[in-house]
PDB file of C-alpha atoms in Angstrom:
ATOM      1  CA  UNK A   1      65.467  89.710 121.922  1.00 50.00           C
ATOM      2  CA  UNK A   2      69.160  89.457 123.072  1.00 45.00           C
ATOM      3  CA  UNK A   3      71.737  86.840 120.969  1.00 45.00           C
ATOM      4  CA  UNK A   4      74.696  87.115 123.691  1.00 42.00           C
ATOM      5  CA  UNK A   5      76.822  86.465 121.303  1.00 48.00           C
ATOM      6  CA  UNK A   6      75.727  89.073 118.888  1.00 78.00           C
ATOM      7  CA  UNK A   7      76.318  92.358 117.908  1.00 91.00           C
ATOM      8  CA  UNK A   8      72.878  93.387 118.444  1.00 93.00           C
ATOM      9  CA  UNK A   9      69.386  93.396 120.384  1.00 94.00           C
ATOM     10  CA  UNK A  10      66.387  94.302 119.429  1.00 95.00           C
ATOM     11  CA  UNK A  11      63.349  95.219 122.133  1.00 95.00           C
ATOM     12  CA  UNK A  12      60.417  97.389 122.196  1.00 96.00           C
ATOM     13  CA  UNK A  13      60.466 101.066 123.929  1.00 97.00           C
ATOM     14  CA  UNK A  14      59.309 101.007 127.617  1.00 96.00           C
ATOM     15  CA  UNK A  15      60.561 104.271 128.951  1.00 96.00           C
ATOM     16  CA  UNK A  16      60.437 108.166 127.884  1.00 95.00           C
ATOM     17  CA  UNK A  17      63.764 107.637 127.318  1.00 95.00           C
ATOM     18  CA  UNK A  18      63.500 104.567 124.729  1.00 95.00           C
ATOM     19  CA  UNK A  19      61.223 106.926 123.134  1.00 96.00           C
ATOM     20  CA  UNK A  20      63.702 109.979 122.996  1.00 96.00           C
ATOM     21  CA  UNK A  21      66.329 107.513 121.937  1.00 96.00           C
ATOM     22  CA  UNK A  22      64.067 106.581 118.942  1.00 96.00           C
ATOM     23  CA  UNK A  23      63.062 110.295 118.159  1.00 95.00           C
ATOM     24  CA  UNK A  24      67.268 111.194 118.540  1.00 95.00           C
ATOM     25  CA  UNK A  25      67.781 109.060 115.292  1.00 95.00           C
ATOM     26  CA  UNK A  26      64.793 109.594 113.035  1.00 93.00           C
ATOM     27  CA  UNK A  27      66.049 113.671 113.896  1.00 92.00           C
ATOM     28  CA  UNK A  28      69.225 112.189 112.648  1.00 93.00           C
ATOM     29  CA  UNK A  29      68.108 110.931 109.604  1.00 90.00           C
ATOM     30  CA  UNK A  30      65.018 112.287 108.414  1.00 86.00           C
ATOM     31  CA  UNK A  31      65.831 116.100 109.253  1.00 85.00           C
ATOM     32  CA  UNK A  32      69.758 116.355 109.285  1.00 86.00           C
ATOM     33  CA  UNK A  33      70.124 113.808 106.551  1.00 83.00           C
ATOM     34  CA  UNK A  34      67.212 113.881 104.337  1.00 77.00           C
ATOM     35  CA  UNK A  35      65.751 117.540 104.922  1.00 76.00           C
ATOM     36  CA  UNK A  36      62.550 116.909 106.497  1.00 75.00           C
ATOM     37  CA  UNK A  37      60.459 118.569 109.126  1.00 74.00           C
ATOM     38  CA  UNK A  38      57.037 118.779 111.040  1.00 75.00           C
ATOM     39  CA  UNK A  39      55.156 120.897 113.909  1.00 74.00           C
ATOM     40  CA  UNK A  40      56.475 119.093 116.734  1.00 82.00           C
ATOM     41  CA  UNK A  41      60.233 118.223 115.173  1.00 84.00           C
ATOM     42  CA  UNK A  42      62.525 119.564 118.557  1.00 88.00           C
ATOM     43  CA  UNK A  43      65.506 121.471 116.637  1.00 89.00           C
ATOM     44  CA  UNK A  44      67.182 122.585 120.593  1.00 86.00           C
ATOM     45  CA  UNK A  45      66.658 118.679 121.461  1.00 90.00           C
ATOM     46  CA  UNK A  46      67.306 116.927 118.279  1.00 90.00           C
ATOM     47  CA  UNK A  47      64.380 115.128 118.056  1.00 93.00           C
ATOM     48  CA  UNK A  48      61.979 114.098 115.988  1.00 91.00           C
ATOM     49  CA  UNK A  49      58.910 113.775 116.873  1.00 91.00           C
ATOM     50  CA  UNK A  50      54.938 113.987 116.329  1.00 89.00           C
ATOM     51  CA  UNK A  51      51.146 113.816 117.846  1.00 89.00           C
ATOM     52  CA  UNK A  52      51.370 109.858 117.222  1.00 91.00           C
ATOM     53  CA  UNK A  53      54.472 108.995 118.579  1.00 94.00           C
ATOM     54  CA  UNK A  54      52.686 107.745 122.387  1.00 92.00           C
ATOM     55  CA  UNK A  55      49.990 105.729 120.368  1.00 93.00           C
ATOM     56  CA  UNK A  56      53.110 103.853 118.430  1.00 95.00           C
ATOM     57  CA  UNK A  57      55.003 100.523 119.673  1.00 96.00           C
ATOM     58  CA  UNK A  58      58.324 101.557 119.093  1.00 97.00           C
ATOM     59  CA  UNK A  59      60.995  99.202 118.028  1.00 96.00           C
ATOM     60  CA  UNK A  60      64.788  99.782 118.672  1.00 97.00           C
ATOM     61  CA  UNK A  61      67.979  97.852 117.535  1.00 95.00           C
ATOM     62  CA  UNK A  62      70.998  98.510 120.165  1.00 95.00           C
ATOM     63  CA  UNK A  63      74.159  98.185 119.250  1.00 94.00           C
ATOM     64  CA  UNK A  64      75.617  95.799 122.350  1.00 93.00           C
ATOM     65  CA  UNK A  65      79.050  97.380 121.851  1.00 93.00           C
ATOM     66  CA  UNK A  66      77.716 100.873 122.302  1.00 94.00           C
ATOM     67  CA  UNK A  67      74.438 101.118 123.830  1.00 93.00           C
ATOM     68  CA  UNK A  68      72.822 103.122 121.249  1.00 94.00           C
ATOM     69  CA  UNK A  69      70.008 103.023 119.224  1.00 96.00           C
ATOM     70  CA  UNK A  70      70.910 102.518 115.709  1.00 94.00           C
ATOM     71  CA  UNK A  71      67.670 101.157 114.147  1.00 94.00           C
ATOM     72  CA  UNK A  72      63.974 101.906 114.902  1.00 95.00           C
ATOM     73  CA  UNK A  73      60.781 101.169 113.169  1.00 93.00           C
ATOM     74  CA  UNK A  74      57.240 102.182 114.429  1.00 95.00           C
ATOM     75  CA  UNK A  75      54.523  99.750 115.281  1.00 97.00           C
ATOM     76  CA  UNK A  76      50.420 100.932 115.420  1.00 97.00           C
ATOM     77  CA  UNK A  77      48.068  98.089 115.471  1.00 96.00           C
ATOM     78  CA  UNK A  78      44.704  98.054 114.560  1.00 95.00           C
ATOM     79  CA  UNK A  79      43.667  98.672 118.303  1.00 92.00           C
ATOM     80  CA  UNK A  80      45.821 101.540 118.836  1.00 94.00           C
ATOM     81  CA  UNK A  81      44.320 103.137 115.963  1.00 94.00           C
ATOM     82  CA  UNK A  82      41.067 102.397 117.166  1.00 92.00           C
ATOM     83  CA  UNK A  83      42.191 104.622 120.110  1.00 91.00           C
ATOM     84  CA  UNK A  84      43.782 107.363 118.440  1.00 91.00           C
ATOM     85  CA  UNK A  85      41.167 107.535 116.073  1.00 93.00           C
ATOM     86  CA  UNK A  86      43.166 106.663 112.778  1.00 94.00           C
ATOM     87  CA  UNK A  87      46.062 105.160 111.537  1.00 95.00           C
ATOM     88  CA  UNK A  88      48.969 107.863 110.528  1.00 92.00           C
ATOM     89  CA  UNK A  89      48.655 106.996 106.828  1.00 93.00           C
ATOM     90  CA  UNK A  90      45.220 107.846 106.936  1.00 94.00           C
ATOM     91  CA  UNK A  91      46.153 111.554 106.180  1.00 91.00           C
ATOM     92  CA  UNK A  92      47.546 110.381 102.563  1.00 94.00           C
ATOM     93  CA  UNK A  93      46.054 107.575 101.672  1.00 96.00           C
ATOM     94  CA  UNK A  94      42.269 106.293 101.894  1.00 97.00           C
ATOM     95  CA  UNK A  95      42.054 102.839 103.442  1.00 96.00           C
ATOM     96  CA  UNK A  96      38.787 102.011 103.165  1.00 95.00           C
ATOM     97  CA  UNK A  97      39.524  98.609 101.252  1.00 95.00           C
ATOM     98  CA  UNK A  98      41.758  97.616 104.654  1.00 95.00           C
ATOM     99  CA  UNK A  99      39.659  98.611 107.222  1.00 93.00           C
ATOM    100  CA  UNK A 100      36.522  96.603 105.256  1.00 92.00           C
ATOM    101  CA  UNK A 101      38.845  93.576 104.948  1.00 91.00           C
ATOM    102  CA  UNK A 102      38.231  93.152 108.910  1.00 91.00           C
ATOM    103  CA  UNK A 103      41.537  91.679 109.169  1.00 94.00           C
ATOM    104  CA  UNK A 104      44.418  92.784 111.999  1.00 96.00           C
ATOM    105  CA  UNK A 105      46.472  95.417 110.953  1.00 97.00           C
ATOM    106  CA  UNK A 106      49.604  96.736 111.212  1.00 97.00           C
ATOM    107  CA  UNK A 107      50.861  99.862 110.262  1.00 96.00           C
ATOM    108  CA  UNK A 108      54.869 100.659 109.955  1.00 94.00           C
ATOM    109  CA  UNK A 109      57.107 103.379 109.739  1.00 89.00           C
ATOM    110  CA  UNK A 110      59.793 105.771 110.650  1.00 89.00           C
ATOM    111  CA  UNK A 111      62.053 102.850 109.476  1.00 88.00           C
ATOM    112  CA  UNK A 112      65.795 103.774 109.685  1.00 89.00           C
ATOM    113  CA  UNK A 113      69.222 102.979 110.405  1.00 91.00           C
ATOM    114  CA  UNK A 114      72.296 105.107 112.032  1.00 94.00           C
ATOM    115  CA  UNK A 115      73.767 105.515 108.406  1.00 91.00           C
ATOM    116  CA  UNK A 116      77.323 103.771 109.699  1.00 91.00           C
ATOM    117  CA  UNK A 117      74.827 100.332 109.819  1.00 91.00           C
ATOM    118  CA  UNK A 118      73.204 100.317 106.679  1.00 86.00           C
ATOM    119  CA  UNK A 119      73.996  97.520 104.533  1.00 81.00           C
ATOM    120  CA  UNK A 120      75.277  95.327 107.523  1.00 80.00           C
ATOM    121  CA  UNK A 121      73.337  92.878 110.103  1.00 85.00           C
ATOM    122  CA  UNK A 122      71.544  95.366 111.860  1.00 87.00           C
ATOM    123  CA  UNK A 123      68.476  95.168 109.250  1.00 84.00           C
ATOM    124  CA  UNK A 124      68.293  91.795 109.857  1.00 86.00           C
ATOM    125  CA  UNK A 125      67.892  91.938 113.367  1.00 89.00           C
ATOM    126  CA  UNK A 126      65.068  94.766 112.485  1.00 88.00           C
ATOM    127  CA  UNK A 127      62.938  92.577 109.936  1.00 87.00           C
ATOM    128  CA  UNK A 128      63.346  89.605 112.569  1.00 89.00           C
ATOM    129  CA  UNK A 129      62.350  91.986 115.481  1.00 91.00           C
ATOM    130  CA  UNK A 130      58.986  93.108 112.941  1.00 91.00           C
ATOM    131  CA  UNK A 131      58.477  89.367 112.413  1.00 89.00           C
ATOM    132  CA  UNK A 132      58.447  88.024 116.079  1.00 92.00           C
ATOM    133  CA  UNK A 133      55.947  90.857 116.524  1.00 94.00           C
ATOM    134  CA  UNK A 134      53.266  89.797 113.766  1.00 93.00           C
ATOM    135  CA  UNK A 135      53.596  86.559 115.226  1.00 92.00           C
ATOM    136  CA  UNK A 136      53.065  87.413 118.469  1.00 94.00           C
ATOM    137  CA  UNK A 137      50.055  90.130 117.641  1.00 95.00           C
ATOM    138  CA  UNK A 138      48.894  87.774 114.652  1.00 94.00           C
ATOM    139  CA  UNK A 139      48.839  90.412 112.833  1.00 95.00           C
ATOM    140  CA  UNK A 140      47.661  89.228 109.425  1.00 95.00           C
ATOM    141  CA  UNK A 141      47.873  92.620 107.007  1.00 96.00           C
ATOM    142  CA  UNK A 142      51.030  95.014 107.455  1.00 95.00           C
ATOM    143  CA  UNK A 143      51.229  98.132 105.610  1.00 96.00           C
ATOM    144  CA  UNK A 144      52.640 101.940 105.659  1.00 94.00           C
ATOM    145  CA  UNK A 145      54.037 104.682 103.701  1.00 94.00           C
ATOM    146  CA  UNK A 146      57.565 104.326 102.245  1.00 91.00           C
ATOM    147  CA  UNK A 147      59.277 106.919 100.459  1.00 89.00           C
ATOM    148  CA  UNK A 148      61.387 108.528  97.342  1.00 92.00           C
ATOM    149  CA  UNK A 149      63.730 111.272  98.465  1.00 87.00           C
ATOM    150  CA  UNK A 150      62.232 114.390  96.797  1.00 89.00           C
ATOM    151  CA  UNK A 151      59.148 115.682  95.094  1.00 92.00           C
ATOM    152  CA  UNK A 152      60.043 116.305  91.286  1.00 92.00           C
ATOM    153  CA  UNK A 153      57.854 113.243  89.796  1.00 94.00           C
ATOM    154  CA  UNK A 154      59.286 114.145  86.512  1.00 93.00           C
ATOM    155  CA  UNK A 155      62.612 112.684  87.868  1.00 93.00           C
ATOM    156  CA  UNK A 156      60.602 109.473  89.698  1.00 96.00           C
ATOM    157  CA  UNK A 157      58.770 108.710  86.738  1.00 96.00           C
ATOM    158  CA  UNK A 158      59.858 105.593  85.438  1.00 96.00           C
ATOM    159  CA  UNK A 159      60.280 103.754  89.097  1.00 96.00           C
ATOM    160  CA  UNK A 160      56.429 105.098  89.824  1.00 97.00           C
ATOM    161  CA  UNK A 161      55.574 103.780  86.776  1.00 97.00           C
ATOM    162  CA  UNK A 162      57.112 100.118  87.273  1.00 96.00           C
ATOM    163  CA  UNK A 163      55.950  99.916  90.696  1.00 97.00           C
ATOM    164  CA  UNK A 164      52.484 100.650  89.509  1.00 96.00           C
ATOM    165  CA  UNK A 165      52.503  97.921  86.658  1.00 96.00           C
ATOM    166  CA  UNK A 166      54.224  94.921  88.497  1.00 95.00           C
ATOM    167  CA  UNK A 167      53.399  95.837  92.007  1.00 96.00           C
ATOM    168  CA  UNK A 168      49.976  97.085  91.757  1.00 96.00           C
ATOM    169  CA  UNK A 169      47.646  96.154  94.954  1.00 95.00           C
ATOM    170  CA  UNK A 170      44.361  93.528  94.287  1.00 93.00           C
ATOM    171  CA  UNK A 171      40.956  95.049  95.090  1.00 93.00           C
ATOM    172  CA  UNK A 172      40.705  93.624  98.133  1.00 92.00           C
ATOM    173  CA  UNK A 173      44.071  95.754  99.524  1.00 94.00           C
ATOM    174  CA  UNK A 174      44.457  98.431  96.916  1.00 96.00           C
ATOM    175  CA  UNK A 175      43.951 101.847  98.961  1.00 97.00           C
ATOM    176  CA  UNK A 176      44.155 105.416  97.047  1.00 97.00           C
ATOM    177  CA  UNK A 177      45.861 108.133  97.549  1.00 97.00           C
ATOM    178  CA  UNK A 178      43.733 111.281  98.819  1.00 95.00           C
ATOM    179  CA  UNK A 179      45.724 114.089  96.608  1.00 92.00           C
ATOM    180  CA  UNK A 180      45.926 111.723  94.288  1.00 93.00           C
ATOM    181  CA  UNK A 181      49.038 111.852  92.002  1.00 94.00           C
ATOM    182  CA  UNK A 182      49.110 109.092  89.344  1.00 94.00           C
ATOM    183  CA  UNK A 183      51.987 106.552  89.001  1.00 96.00           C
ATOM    184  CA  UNK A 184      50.651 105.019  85.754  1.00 94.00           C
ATOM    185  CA  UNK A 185      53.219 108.066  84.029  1.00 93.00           C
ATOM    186  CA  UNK A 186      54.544 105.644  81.287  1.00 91.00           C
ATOM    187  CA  UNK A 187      53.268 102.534  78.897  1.00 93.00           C
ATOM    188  CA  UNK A 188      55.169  99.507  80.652  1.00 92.00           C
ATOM    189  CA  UNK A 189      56.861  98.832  77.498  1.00 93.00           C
ATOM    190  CA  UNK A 190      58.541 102.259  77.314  1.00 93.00           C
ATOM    191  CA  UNK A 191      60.011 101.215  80.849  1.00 94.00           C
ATOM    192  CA  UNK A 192      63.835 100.872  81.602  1.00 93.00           C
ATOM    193  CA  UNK A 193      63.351  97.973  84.213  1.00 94.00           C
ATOM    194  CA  UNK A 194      66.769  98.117  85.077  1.00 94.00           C
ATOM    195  CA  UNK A 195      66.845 102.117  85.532  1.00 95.00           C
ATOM    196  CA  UNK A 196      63.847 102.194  87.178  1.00 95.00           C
ATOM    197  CA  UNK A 197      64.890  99.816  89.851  1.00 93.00           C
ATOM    198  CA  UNK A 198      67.965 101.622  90.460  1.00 93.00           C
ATOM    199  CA  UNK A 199      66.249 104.601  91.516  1.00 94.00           C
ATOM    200  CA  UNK A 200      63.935 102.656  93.875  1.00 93.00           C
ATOM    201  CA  UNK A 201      64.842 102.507  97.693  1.00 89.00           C
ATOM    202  CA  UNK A 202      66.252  99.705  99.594  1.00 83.00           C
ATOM    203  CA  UNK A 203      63.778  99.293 101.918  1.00 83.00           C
ATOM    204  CA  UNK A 204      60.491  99.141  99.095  1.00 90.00           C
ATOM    205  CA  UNK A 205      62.741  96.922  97.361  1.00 89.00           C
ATOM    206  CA  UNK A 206      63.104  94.622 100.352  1.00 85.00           C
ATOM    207  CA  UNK A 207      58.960  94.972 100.851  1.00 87.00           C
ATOM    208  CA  UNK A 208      58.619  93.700  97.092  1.00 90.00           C
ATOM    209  CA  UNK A 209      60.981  91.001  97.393  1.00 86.00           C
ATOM    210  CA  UNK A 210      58.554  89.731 100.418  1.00 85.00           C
ATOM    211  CA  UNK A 211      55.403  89.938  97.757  1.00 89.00           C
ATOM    212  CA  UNK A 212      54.336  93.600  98.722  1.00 93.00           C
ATOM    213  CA  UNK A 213      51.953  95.685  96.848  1.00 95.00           C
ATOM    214  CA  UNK A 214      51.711  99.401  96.609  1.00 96.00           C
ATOM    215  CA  UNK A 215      48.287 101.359  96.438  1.00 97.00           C
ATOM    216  CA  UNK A 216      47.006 103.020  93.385  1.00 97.00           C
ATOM    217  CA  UNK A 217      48.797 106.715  93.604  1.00 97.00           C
ATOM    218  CA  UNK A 218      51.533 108.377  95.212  1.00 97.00           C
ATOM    219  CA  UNK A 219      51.380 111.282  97.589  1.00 96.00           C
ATOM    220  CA  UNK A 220      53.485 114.210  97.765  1.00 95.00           C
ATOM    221  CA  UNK A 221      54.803 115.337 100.898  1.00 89.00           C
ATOM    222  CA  UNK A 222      56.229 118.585 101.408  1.00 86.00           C
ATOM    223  CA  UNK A 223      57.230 118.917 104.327  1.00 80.00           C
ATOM    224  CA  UNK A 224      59.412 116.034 104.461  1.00 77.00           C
ATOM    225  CA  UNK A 225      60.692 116.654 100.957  1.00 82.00           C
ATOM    226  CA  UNK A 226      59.862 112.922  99.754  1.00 88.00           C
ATOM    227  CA  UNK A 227      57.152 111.297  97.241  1.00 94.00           C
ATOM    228  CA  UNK A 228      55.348 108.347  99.415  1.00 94.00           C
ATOM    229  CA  UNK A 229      54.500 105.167  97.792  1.00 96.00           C
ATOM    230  CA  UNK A 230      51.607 102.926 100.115  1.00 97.00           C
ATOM    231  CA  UNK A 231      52.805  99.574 100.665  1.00 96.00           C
ATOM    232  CA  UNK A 232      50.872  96.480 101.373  1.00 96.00           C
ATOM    233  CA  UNK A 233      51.688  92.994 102.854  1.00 94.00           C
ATOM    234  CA  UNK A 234      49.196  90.300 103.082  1.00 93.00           C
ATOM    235  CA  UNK A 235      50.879  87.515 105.452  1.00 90.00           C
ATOM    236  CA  UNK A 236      48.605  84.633 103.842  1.00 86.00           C
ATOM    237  CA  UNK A 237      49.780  85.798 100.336  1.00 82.00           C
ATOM    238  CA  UNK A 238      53.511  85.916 101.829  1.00 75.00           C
ATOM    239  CA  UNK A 239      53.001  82.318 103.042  1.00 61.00           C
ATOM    240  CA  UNK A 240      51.803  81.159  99.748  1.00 63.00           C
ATOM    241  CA  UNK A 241      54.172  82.746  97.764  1.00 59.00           C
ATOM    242  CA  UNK A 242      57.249  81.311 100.170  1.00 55.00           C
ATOM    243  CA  UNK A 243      55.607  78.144  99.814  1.00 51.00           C
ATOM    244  CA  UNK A 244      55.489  78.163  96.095  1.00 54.00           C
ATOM    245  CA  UNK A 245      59.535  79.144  96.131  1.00 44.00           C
ATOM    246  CA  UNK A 246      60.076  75.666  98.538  1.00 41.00           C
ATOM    247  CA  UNK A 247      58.025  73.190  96.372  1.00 47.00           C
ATOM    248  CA  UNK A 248      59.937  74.605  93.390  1.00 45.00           C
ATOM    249  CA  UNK A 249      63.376  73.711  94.960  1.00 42.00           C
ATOM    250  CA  UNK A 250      65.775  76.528  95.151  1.00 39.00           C
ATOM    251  CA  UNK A 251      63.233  78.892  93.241  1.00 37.00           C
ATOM    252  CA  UNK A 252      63.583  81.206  90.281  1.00 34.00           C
ATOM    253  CA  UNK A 253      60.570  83.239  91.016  1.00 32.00           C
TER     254      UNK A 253
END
């Protein structure tokens, strides 16, 4: 996906060296920037890297100018996890109520961007990379892990506790946690909406503005030093709530 007159282009890895390109940045900004780690992470090589990675579509956002890779996310559809035996998430979170649904799947993550493109285009071109592939894979429920920097849930309590209130997954989608750490911490009135949606990230912000859901519980990761919320999207819910926002004119919802 190539605009020639834009900054950027967006196209799925082919090569080992997409790949490496992809596993250059997350090394970049999962373990120099945000402290993480893992078995296979490649300190000599800077990369960062796991078991899953060749089971993943991976998506990559070029800057023209430069030629690098400055955005990724990564892709698993329901038949790729059929072949690898699971979906990554499956290690956290129990998604029993998905997998019964018997509708496609699609499972993201490893989103990031080169921090000198955050809050610019190149998140754009991302989300309309990930929709040209549901469409294409008609892919009808997306979900994956997103995360809080950090593990003290004392200091996440009130965004865990919003999230869990007005964001909270229906039956049908709502997958657990395994160890199971509550996000129902406070009564919704003792809330400070504002506060708490300060301290939630950009990109599970941008999921809820779509209509996401999380799953009931977070899940503590350790070794990546973050607190990992399970995010939902139903694409027929996403429809009808887009829908709803055209019939009412501009939309106040």
């Amino acid at each position: 996906m190539h605009d020639g007159a834009s900054q950027f282009s967006v196209k799925i890895a082919e090569t080992e060296d997409d790949l490496k390109a992809a596993q250059a940045l997350r090394y970049e900004v999962f373990v120099r920037e945000l402290g993480g780690g893992g078995e296979m992470v490649d300190h000599d090589a800077g990369l960062e890297q796991d078991r899953f990675d060749p089971f993943f579509d991976h998506m990559l956002v070029y800057d023209n100018a430069t030629g690098e890779v400055i955005g990724v996310y990564r892709l698993l559809r329901g038949d790729q996890a059929d072949k690898l035996g699971q979906f990554y998430s499956e290690d956290e979170y129990d998604l029993s109520a998905l997998r019964r649904s018997g509708r496609k799947l699609l499972e993201l993550g490893r989103s990031c961007l080169h921090r000198d493109y955050r809050g610019g285009m190149a998140m754009f071109y991302l989300w309309n990379g990930l929709a040209a592939y549901v469409a294409k894979h008609e892919i009808e429920v997306l979900f994956g892990v997103a995360s809080f920097h950090g593990t003290d849930i004392k200091a996440l309590m009130e965004p865990l506790a919003l999230l869990h209130h007005t964001h909270l997954a229906p039956e049908d989608l709502r997958v657990k946690s395994r160890v199971y750490q509550p996000m129902d911490l406070l009564a919704e009135e003792d809330i400070n909406r504002r506060r708490a949606m300060l301290k939630v990230p950009s990109l599970i912000k941008a999921y809820l503005r779509l209509g996401g859901f999380v799953g009931d519980g977070a899940f503590i990761d350790h070794a990546f030093n973050t607190t990992d919320v399970c995010l939902i999207l139903d694409t027929e819910r996403m429809n009808m709530r887009q829908s709803r926002l055209y019939t009412q004119g501009r939309g106040t919802e």
